[in-house]
Amino acid sequence: MRDNVGMELRVWAPDTIGEITHGTDLGELIVTHLPDLADGDIVCVTSKIVSKAEGQILTATDREDAITSETVRLVAKRTRPDGPPLRIVENHLGLVMAAAGVDASNTADGTILLLPRDPDASAVRMRAAVRKRCGVNVGVVISDTAGRPWRAGLTEIAIGCAGLTPLEDFRGASDTAGRELSVSVTAVADELVNAAELAKGKLGGRPLAVVRGRGDLVLPIGDDGAGARSLVRLGESDLFSMGTAEAIEYGRSLASPR
Amino acid sequence: MRDNVGMELRVWAPDTIGEITHGTDLGELIVTHLPDLADGDIVCVTSKIVSKAEGQILTATDREDAITSETVRLVAKRTRPDGPPLRIVENHLGLVMAAAGVDASNTADGTILLLPRDPDASAVRMRAAVRKRCGVNVGVVISDTAGRPWRAGLTEIAIGCAGLTPLEDFRGASDTAGRELSVSVTAVADELVNAAELAKGKLGGRPLAVVRGRGDLVLPIGDDGAGARSLVRLGESDLFSMGTAEAIEYGRSLASPR
């Protein structure tokens, strides 16, 4: 007997895609290592290779300076016995991340990697390149690894996307009992990059993956969609604009101005 | 030419598993609808059907009272023009969630659903039931839907698991350049439930899914692992123990005791 398969996805990640350096053509890389791409596939790309290909490399030996220059706003800070304080900051992409997303692993010694300058635009370019080379309509998502309040361990977040619905909106939709859904907007772009990460892994040198089976999330040619920018929630709706320690300190200062 | 497939996952979710009520045998349900389960598969189960099967249903018409009784600690609160304040709280499972995870969709009118009392134990029972009925060694994860600070849209979190490594620990491992990884612990249980959600969807009535291809995360028989409890990060390492507004207010009160 075979399973009752209502919905099925396939997720795969190619091995040994080779070294990425400044100027590597990522569109070429994708179609070379994923020759079977089809309409509706979603290509998931680790931000690190986008940064490398775009030359977002600093030879700065001072990672702390790099974090400072990537920071728009300090959200929380904690001292560490064995090094500089951990800073959780909002960066220029609106992402709240430890160390502003500045990375010092998997790069040549004495260099650090910044996030892509405009990951939504990077995704648009990769999507167009795949379309041009193979004539297929894919979605592209770029991911980075981040921590979360209240949860141990790191997961992936979508920091750039093109041709993809980043948020699936069920508002007004009804559940199987005809009642309006309480869960209303799903961050499918984030779900996709986490699915992809299970195939990429952290050690295997597999920075590309494909998710096949959710072609409903891929937009028509000519529509790159709202991008991963739309996944950023800051300002009024942000109940955690400061860390607790910072906010308590701020409250104290308000009450006793000197 | 076929793709270079370094690593591959298959994720599927069966349709029409029928109505779940208090007393439904979830082990039976799983093996009935997933007869092809094999060693190393990971079965992902939506918490809602676990709650229903375990009778975690209140006929309370007052959802706010239910949230209060599920609350261990208020983390943040915000008033809403069109109803009671939104409360983000830590519940008895250590999960920080809006409305404590209390759910009023997909349940009979006038009833609300609480989270399973001990989802790790629920997962242990399902794993044992699958083992007993089919002789296969699977991992089981129970997920619920939750929001996140700074990110729009909802994703899944693992709230219970058995026979599964919830956190993949790369500390001490080296990247392809021989440098120690900066990203050190991955919350694979959370990645898995997000992958599963892409096959389950929110509207399709598919609360079960299987992820095949990461058998390396499934523990040997006899070892149920640390459970999803190990994904909870509170206390000392929690930089966001209060919402910003609450912490500012607290800071004020410290500075001016009356």
Coordinates of C-alpha atoms in Angstrom, one line a residue:
Chain A
M1 CA 0.0 0.0 0.0
R2 CA 1.2 3.5 -0.8
D3 CA 0.9 6.5 1.4
N4 CA -2.0 8.9 0.8
V5 CA 0.2 11.8 -0.4
G6 CA -1.9 14.9 -0.4
M7 CA 0.9 17.3 -0.9
E8 CA 4.5 16.5 -1.5
L9 CA 7.8 18.5 -1.7
R10 CA 11.2 17.6 -2.8
V11 CA 14.2 19.5 -1.5
W12 CA 17.7 18.9 -2.7
A13 CA 21.1 20.5 -2.5
P14 CA 24.0 19.8 -4.9
D15 CA 27.4 19.0 -3.7
T16 CA 30.8 20.5 -4.5
I17 CA 29.8 23.7 -6.3
G18 CA 33.3 25.0 -6.0
E19 CA 34.9 28.2 -4.6
I20 CA 32.9 31.4 -4.9
T21 CA 35.0 34.6 -5.3
H22 CA 34.3 38.2 -6.1
G23 CA 32.7 38.3 -9.6
T24 CA 31.5 34.7 -9.6
D25 CA 28.4 34.6 -11.8
L26 CA 25.7 33.2 -9.6
G27 CA 23.2 32.7 -12.3
E28 CA 25.7 30.6 -14.2
L29 CA 26.5 28.7 -11.0
I30 CA 22.9 27.9 -10.4
V31 CA 22.1 26.6 -13.8
T32 CA 25.3 24.6 -13.9
H33 CA 24.6 22.8 -10.7
L34 CA 20.9 22.7 -11.0
P35 CA 20.3 21.8 -14.7
D36 CA 16.9 20.2 -14.0
L37 CA 15.3 23.4 -12.7
A38 CA 11.6 23.7 -13.8
D39 CA 8.9 26.3 -13.6
G40 CA 7.7 26.8 -10.1
D41 CA 10.9 25.6 -8.4
I42 CA 12.2 27.8 -5.6
V43 CA 16.0 28.2 -5.5
C44 CA 17.4 28.9 -2.0
V45 CA 20.8 30.5 -1.8
T46 CA 23.0 31.0 1.3
S47 CA 23.7 34.7 1.7
K48 CA 27.4 33.9 2.2
I49 CA 28.0 33.0 -1.4
V50 CA 26.1 36.1 -2.6
S51 CA 28.3 38.3 -0.4
K52 CA 31.4 36.6 -1.7
A53 CA 30.3 36.9 -5.3
E54 CA 29.4 40.6 -4.8
G55 CA 32.7 41.4 -3.1
Q56 CA 31.1 42.2 0.3
I57 CA 34.4 41.3 1.9
L58 CA 36.4 43.5 4.2
T59 CA 40.0 43.0 4.9
A60 CA 39.4 44.7 8.2
T61 CA 40.9 42.9 11.1
D62 CA 38.6 44.6 13.4
R63 CA 35.3 42.8 13.3
E64 CA 33.9 45.2 16.0
D65 CA 34.4 48.2 13.7
A66 CA 32.6 46.4 10.9
I67 CA 29.7 45.6 13.2
T68 CA 29.5 49.2 14.2
S69 CA 29.4 50.4 10.7
E70 CA 26.6 47.9 9.8
T71 CA 24.5 49.0 12.7
V72 CA 21.5 51.3 12.4
R73 CA 20.3 50.9 16.0
L74 CA 21.5 48.9 19.0
V75 CA 18.7 46.7 20.3
A76 CA 20.5 44.8 23.1
K77 CA 24.0 44.2 24.3
R78 CA 25.5 41.8 26.7
T79 CA 29.0 41.6 28.1
R80 CA 30.9 38.4 27.7
P81 CA 33.8 37.2 29.8
D82 CA 35.8 36.0 26.8
G83 CA 35.6 38.8 24.3
P84 CA 33.8 42.0 23.2
P85 CA 30.2 42.4 24.1
L86 CA 27.6 40.6 22.0
R87 CA 25.6 43.2 20.2
I88 CA 22.1 42.5 18.8
V89 CA 21.4 45.3 16.4
E90 CA 19.1 46.4 13.6
N91 CA 21.2 46.6 10.4
H92 CA 20.6 48.6 7.3
L93 CA 18.4 45.9 5.9
G94 CA 16.0 46.2 8.9
L95 CA 17.1 42.8 10.2
V96 CA 17.7 42.5 13.9
M97 CA 20.7 40.1 14.3
A98 CA 23.6 39.4 16.5
A99 CA 26.7 41.1 15.3
A100 CA 24.6 42.8 12.6
G101 CA 25.0 39.7 10.4
V102 CA 28.7 40.2 10.1
D103 CA 30.4 36.9 9.5
A104 CA 33.9 35.7 10.1
S105 CA 33.7 32.0 9.3
N106 CA 34.2 30.4 5.9
T107 CA 36.2 33.4 4.7
A108 CA 39.9 33.8 4.2
D109 CA 42.0 34.7 7.3
G110 CA 41.9 38.3 8.2
T111 CA 38.7 39.0 6.2
I112 CA 35.1 39.3 7.2
L113 CA 32.0 39.1 5.2
L114 CA 29.2 41.6 5.2
L115 CA 25.6 40.8 4.2
P116 CA 24.7 41.6 0.6
R117 CA 24.0 45.3 0.2
D118 CA 20.5 44.7 -1.3
P119 CA 19.6 41.0 -1.2
D120 CA 16.2 41.5 -2.8
A121 CA 18.0 43.0 -5.8
S122 CA 20.5 40.2 -5.8
A123 CA 17.6 37.7 -5.9
V124 CA 16.0 39.6 -8.8
R125 CA 19.3 39.3 -10.7
M126 CA 19.6 35.6 -10.1
R127 CA 16.0 34.9 -11.1
A128 CA 16.4 36.9 -14.3
A129 CA 19.7 35.0 -15.0
V130 CA 18.0 31.6 -14.6
R131 CA 15.1 32.7 -16.8
K132 CA 17.5 34.0 -19.5
R133 CA 19.7 30.9 -19.5
C134 CA 17.1 28.1 -19.2
G135 CA 13.8 29.8 -19.9
V136 CA 12.2 28.6 -16.6
N137 CA 10.3 30.7 -14.1
V138 CA 11.7 30.1 -10.6
G139 CA 11.5 31.9 -7.3
V140 CA 14.8 32.8 -5.6
V141 CA 15.3 33.2 -1.8
I142 CA 18.5 34.3 -0.1
S143 CA 18.9 33.2 3.5
D144 CA 21.1 33.9 6.5
T145 CA 21.3 32.2 9.9
A146 CA 20.0 34.0 13.0
G147 CA 19.1 33.5 16.6
R148 CA 15.8 34.2 18.2
P149 CA 14.6 35.5 21.5
W150 CA 13.4 32.7 23.8
R151 CA 14.5 29.9 21.6
A152 CA 17.8 28.0 21.7
G153 CA 19.7 27.3 18.5
L154 CA 19.8 29.2 15.2
T155 CA 17.5 28.9 12.2
E156 CA 17.4 30.5 8.8
I157 CA 15.6 33.7 7.8
A158 CA 14.9 35.0 4.3
I159 CA 16.8 38.2 3.8
G160 CA 16.1 38.6 0.0
C161 CA 13.7 37.1 -2.4
A162 CA 12.4 37.5 -6.0
G163 CA 9.4 36.0 -7.8
L164 CA 8.1 34.6 -4.6
T165 CA 5.2 35.3 -2.3
P166 CA 7.1 35.9 1.0
L167 CA 3.9 36.1 3.1
E168 CA 1.0 33.8 2.5
D169 CA -2.1 35.7 3.6
F170 CA -5.1 33.7 4.9
R171 CA -6.9 36.7 6.3
G172 CA -10.6 36.2 5.7
A173 CA -10.1 32.5 4.9
S174 CA -12.1 29.9 6.8
D175 CA -11.0 26.7 8.5
T176 CA -12.6 23.3 7.9
A177 CA -15.3 24.2 10.4
G178 CA -16.2 27.4 8.5
R179 CA -14.7 29.6 11.2
E180 CA -12.3 32.4 10.4
L181 CA -8.7 31.4 10.8
S182 CA -6.9 32.8 13.8
V183 CA -3.6 32.2 12.2
S184 CA -3.7 34.5 9.3
V185 CA -0.3 35.3 7.7
T186 CA 2.4 32.7 7.2
A187 CA 6.0 33.7 6.6
V188 CA 6.4 31.1 3.8
A189 CA 9.8 32.5 2.7
D190 CA 11.2 31.7 6.1
E191 CA 9.6 28.3 6.1
L192 CA 11.2 27.7 2.7
V193 CA 14.7 28.6 3.7
N194 CA 14.5 26.4 6.8
A195 CA 13.4 23.5 4.6
A196 CA 16.3 24.2 2.3
E197 CA 18.8 24.3 5.2
L198 CA 18.0 20.7 6.2
A199 CA 19.4 19.7 2.8
K200 CA 22.2 22.2 2.7
G201 CA 23.5 21.6 6.3
K202 CA 26.2 23.7 7.9
L203 CA 29.3 21.6 7.1
G204 CA 28.7 20.1 3.7
G205 CA 29.6 23.0 1.4
R206 CA 26.1 23.0 -0.1
P207 CA 25.0 26.7 -0.3
L208 CA 22.3 26.0 -2.9
A209 CA 19.1 24.1 -2.6
V210 CA 15.9 23.7 -4.5
V211 CA 12.4 23.3 -3.1
R212 CA 10.0 21.7 -5.6
G213 CA 6.3 21.4 -5.0
R214 CA 5.2 24.9 -4.0
G215 CA 4.9 26.4 -7.4
D216 CA 1.8 28.2 -6.1
L217 CA 4.2 30.6 -4.3
V218 CA 6.1 31.5 -7.4
L219 CA 4.9 34.7 -9.1
P220 CA 4.4 35.2 -12.8
I221 CA 7.2 36.4 -15.0
G222 CA 7.5 40.1 -14.7
D223 CA 6.4 40.2 -11.1
D224 CA 9.3 39.9 -8.6
G225 CA 6.9 40.5 -5.6
A226 CA 7.4 42.5 -2.4
G227 CA 10.8 41.0 -1.6
A228 CA 12.0 39.9 1.8
R229 CA 11.9 43.5 3.0
S230 CA 8.2 42.8 3.6
L231 CA 9.2 40.3 6.3
V232 CA 10.7 43.1 8.4
R233 CA 8.5 44.2 11.3
L234 CA 9.8 47.2 13.2
G235 CA 8.5 50.5 14.4
E236 CA 5.0 50.7 15.9
S237 CA 4.4 47.0 15.9
D238 CA 7.7 46.1 17.5
L239 CA 7.1 45.3 21.2
F240 CA 10.8 44.5 21.6
S241 CA 12.5 47.5 20.2
M242 CA 15.0 47.5 23.1
G243 CA 16.5 44.7 25.2
T244 CA 15.1 44.5 28.7
A245 CA 18.2 45.8 30.3
E246 CA 18.4 48.8 27.9
A247 CA 14.7 49.6 28.4
I248 CA 15.0 49.4 32.2
E249 CA 17.9 51.8 32.1
Y250 CA 16.0 54.1 29.8
G251 CA 13.0 54.1 32.1
R252 CA 15.3 55.0 35.0
S253 CA 16.8 57.9 33.1
L254 CA 13.3 59.2 32.3
A255 CA 12.4 59.2 36.0
S256 CA 15.6 60.7 37.2
P257 CA 17.0 63.0 34.6
R258 CA 20.4 63.4 36.2
Chain B
M1 CA 21.7 15.6 -17.5
R2 CA 20.5 15.0 -14.0
D3 CA 21.1 17.4 -11.1
N4 CA 24.0 16.8 -8.9
V5 CA 22.0 15.8 -5.8
G6 CA 24.3 15.9 -2.8
M7 CA 21.5 15.7 -0.2
E8 CA 17.8 15.2 -0.8
L9 CA 14.7 15.3 1.3
R10 CA 11.2 14.3 0.6
V11 CA 8.3 15.9 2.6
W12 CA 4.7 14.8 2.3
A13 CA 1.4 15.2 4.0
P14 CA -1.6 13.0 3.6
D15 CA -5.0 14.4 2.8
T16 CA -8.3 13.7 4.6
I17 CA -7.3 12.1 7.8
G18 CA -10.7 12.7 9.3
E19 CA -12.0 14.3 12.4
I20 CA -9.9 14.1 15.6
T21 CA -11.8 13.9 18.9
H22 CA -11.0 13.3 22.5
G23 CA -9.6 9.8 22.7
T24 CA -8.6 9.4 19.0
D25 CA -5.6 7.1 18.9
L26 CA -2.9 9.2 17.3
G27 CA -0.5 6.2 16.8
E28 CA -3.2 4.4 14.9
L29 CA -4.0 7.6 12.9
I30 CA -0.3 7.9 12.0
V31 CA 0.2 4.4 10.8
T32 CA -3.1 4.3 9.0
H33 CA -2.4 7.4 6.9
L34 CA 1.4 6.9 6.6
P35 CA 1.7 3.1 6.0
D36 CA 5.1 3.6 4.2
L37 CA 6.9 4.9 7.3
A38 CA 10.5 3.7 7.4
D39 CA 13.4 3.9 9.8
G40 CA 14.8 7.4 10.0
D41 CA 11.6 9.1 9.0
I42 CA 10.5 12.1 11.0
V43 CA 6.8 12.4 11.6
C44 CA 5.6 16.0 12.1
V45 CA 2.3 16.5 13.9
T46 CA 0.3 19.7 14.3
S47 CA -0.3 20.4 18.0
K48 CA -4.0 21.0 17.4
I49 CA -4.8 17.4 16.8
V50 CA -2.7 16.3 19.8
S51 CA -4.7 18.8 22.0
K52 CA -8.0 17.4 20.5
A53 CA -7.0 13.8 21.0
E54 CA -5.9 14.5 24.5
G55 CA -9.1 16.4 25.4
Q56 CA -7.3 19.7 26.0
I57 CA -10.6 21.5 25.1
L58 CA -12.3 24.0 27.3
T59 CA -15.9 24.9 26.9
A60 CA -15.1 28.2 28.4
T61 CA -16.6 31.0 26.5
D62 CA -14.0 33.3 28.0
R63 CA -10.8 33.0 26.0
E64 CA -9.2 35.7 28.2
D65 CA -9.6 33.6 31.3
A66 CA -8.1 30.6 29.6
I67 CA -5.1 32.7 28.5
T68 CA -4.7 34.0 32.1
S69 CA -4.7 30.4 33.5
E70 CA -2.1 29.3 30.9
T71 CA 0.2 32.2 31.8
V72 CA 3.3 31.8 33.9
R73 CA 4.6 35.3 33.2
L74 CA 3.5 38.3 31.2
V75 CA 6.2 39.3 28.7
A76 CA 4.5 42.1 26.8
K77 CA 1.0 43.5 26.3
R78 CA -0.5 45.8 23.8
T79 CA -3.9 47.3 23.7
R80 CA -6.0 46.9 20.6
P81 CA -8.8 49.1 19.5
D82 CA -11.1 46.1 18.6
G83 CA -10.8 43.8 21.5
P84 CA -9.0 42.7 24.6
P85 CA -5.2 43.5 24.8
L86 CA -2.8 41.2 23.0
R87 CA -0.8 39.4 25.6
I88 CA 2.5 37.8 24.9
V89 CA 3.3 35.5 27.7
E90 CA 5.5 32.6 28.9
N91 CA 3.3 29.6 29.3
H92 CA 3.8 26.5 31.5
L93 CA 5.9 24.9 28.7
G94 CA 8.3 27.8 28.7
L95 CA 7.1 28.9 25.3
V96 CA 6.7 32.7 24.8
M97 CA 3.7 33.0 22.6
A98 CA 0.8 35.4 21.9
A99 CA -2.3 34.4 23.8
A100 CA -0.2 31.7 25.6
G101 CA -0.9 29.4 22.6
V102 CA -4.6 29.3 23.3
D103 CA -6.4 28.6 20.1
A104 CA -10.0 29.3 19.1
S105 CA -10.0 28.3 15.4
N106 CA -10.8 24.9 14.0
T107 CA -12.7 23.9 17.1
A108 CA -16.3 23.6 17.8
D109 CA -18.2 26.9 18.6
G110 CA -17.9 28.0 22.2
T111 CA -14.8 25.9 22.8
I112 CA -11.1 26.7 22.9
L113 CA -8.1 24.5 22.6
L114 CA -5.2 24.5 25.0
L115 CA -1.7 23.2 24.0
P116 CA -0.9 19.6 25.0
R117 CA -0.1 19.4 28.7
D118 CA 3.3 17.7 28.1
P119 CA 4.1 17.7 24.3
D120 CA 7.4 15.9 24.8
A121 CA 5.5 13.0 26.5
S122 CA 2.9 13.1 23.8
A123 CA 5.6 12.7 21.2
V124 CA 7.2 9.8 23.1
R125 CA 3.8 8.0 23.1
M126 CA 3.4 8.5 19.4
R127 CA 6.9 7.3 18.6
A128 CA 6.4 4.2 20.8
A129 CA 3.0 3.5 19.1
V130 CA 4.5 3.7 15.6
R131 CA 7.3 1.4 16.7
K132 CA 4.9 -1.1 18.2
R133 CA 2.6 -1.2 15.2
C134 CA 5.0 -1.1 12.3
G135 CA 8.4 -1.9 13.9
V136 CA 10.0 1.2 12.5
N137 CA 12.2 3.7 14.3
V138 CA 10.9 7.2 13.6
G139 CA 11.4 10.6 15.2
V140 CA 8.2 12.6 16.2
V141 CA 7.9 16.4 16.4
I142 CA 4.8 18.3 17.5
S143 CA 4.6 21.9 16.2
D144 CA 2.6 25.0 16.9
T145 CA 2.4 28.3 15.0
A146 CA 3.9 31.4 16.6
G147 CA 5.0 34.9 15.8
R148 CA 8.4 36.4 16.3
P149 CA 9.8 39.7 17.3
W150 CA 11.0 41.8 14.3
R151 CA 9.6 39.5 11.7
A152 CA 6.3 39.7 9.9
G153 CA 4.2 36.6 9.6
L154 CA 4.0 33.4 11.6
T155 CA 6.2 30.3 11.4
E156 CA 6.2 26.9 13.2
I157 CA 8.1 26.0 16.4
A158 CA 8.7 22.6 17.7
I159 CA 6.9 22.3 21.1
G160 CA 7.4 18.6 21.6
C161 CA 9.6 15.9 20.2
A162 CA 10.8 12.3 20.8
G163 CA 13.6 10.2 19.2
L164 CA 15.0 13.3 17.5
T165 CA 18.0 15.5 18.0
P166 CA 16.3 18.9 18.5
L167 CA 19.6 20.9 18.4
E168 CA 22.4 19.9 16.0
D169 CA 25.6 21.0 17.7
F170 CA 28.5 22.0 15.5
R171 CA 30.7 23.6 18.3
G172 CA 34.2 22.7 17.6
A173 CA 33.5 21.7 14.0
S174 CA 35.4 23.4 11.2
D175 CA 34.3 25.0 8.0
T176 CA 35.6 24.1 4.6
A177 CA 38.6 26.5 5.2
G178 CA 39.5 24.7 8.4
R179 CA 38.3 27.6 10.6
E180 CA 36.0 27.0 13.5
L181 CA 32.3 27.6 12.6
S182 CA 30.8 30.8 14.0
V183 CA 27.3 29.3 13.6
S184 CA 27.4 26.6 16.2
V185 CA 24.0 25.2 17.2
T186 CA 21.2 24.7 14.7
A187 CA 17.6 24.3 15.9
V188 CA 16.9 21.4 13.5
A189 CA 13.6 20.6 15.2
D190 CA 12.3 24.0 14.3
E191 CA 13.7 23.7 10.7
L192 CA 11.9 20.3 10.4
V193 CA 8.5 21.6 11.4
N194 CA 8.8 24.5 9.0
A195 CA 9.6 22.2 6.2
A196 CA 6.6 20.1 7.2
E197 CA 4.3 23.1 7.3
L198 CA 5.0 23.8 3.6
A199 CA 3.4 20.4 2.8
K200 CA 0.6 20.7 5.5
G201 CA -0.5 24.2 4.7
K202 CA -3.0 26.1 6.8
L203 CA -6.2 25.3 5.0
G204 CA -5.9 21.8 3.6
G205 CA -6.7 19.8 6.7
R206 CA -3.3 18.1 6.6
P207 CA -2.0 18.0 10.2
L208 CA 0.5 15.2 9.6
A209 CA 3.6 15.2 7.5
V210 CA 6.7 13.2 7.1
V211 CA 10.2 14.4 6.4
R212 CA 12.4 11.7 4.9
G213 CA 16.1 12.1 4.3
R214 CA 17.5 13.3 7.7
G215 CA 17.6 9.9 9.4
D216 CA 20.9 11.1 11.0
L217 CA 18.7 13.2 13.3
V218 CA 16.7 10.2 14.5
L219 CA 18.0 8.6 17.8
P220 CA 18.4 4.9 18.4
I221 CA 15.5 3.0 19.9
G222 CA 15.4 3.5 23.6
D223 CA 16.6 7.0 23.4
D224 CA 13.9 9.7 23.2
G225 CA 16.4 12.5 23.5
A226 CA 16.2 15.8 25.2
G227 CA 12.8 16.8 23.9
A228 CA 11.6 20.2 22.7
R229 CA 12.1 21.5 26.2
S230 CA 15.7 21.9 25.3
L231 CA 14.7 24.5 22.7
V232 CA 13.4 26.9 25.4
R233 CA 15.9 29.7 26.2
L234 CA 14.8 31.8 29.2
G235 CA 16.4 33.2 32.4
E236 CA 19.9 34.5 32.3
S237 CA 20.3 34.2 28.5
D238 CA 17.0 35.9 27.7
L239 CA 17.8 39.5 26.7
F240 CA 14.1 40.1 26.1
S241 CA 12.4 38.9 29.3
M242 CA 10.1 41.9 29.2
G243 CA 8.6 44.0 26.4
T244 CA 10.2 47.4 25.9
A245 CA 7.2 49.3 27.3
E246 CA 7.0 47.0 30.4
A247 CA 10.7 47.3 31.0
I248 CA 10.7 51.1 30.7
E249 CA 7.8 51.2 33.1
Y250 CA 9.7 49.0 35.5
G251 CA 12.8 51.2 35.2
R252 CA 10.8 54.2 36.0
S253 CA 9.3 52.5 39.1
L254 CA 12.8 51.6 40.3
A255 CA 14.0 55.2 40.0
S256 CA 10.9 56.7 41.7
P257 CA 9.5 54.3 44.2
R258 CA 6.2 56.1 44.6

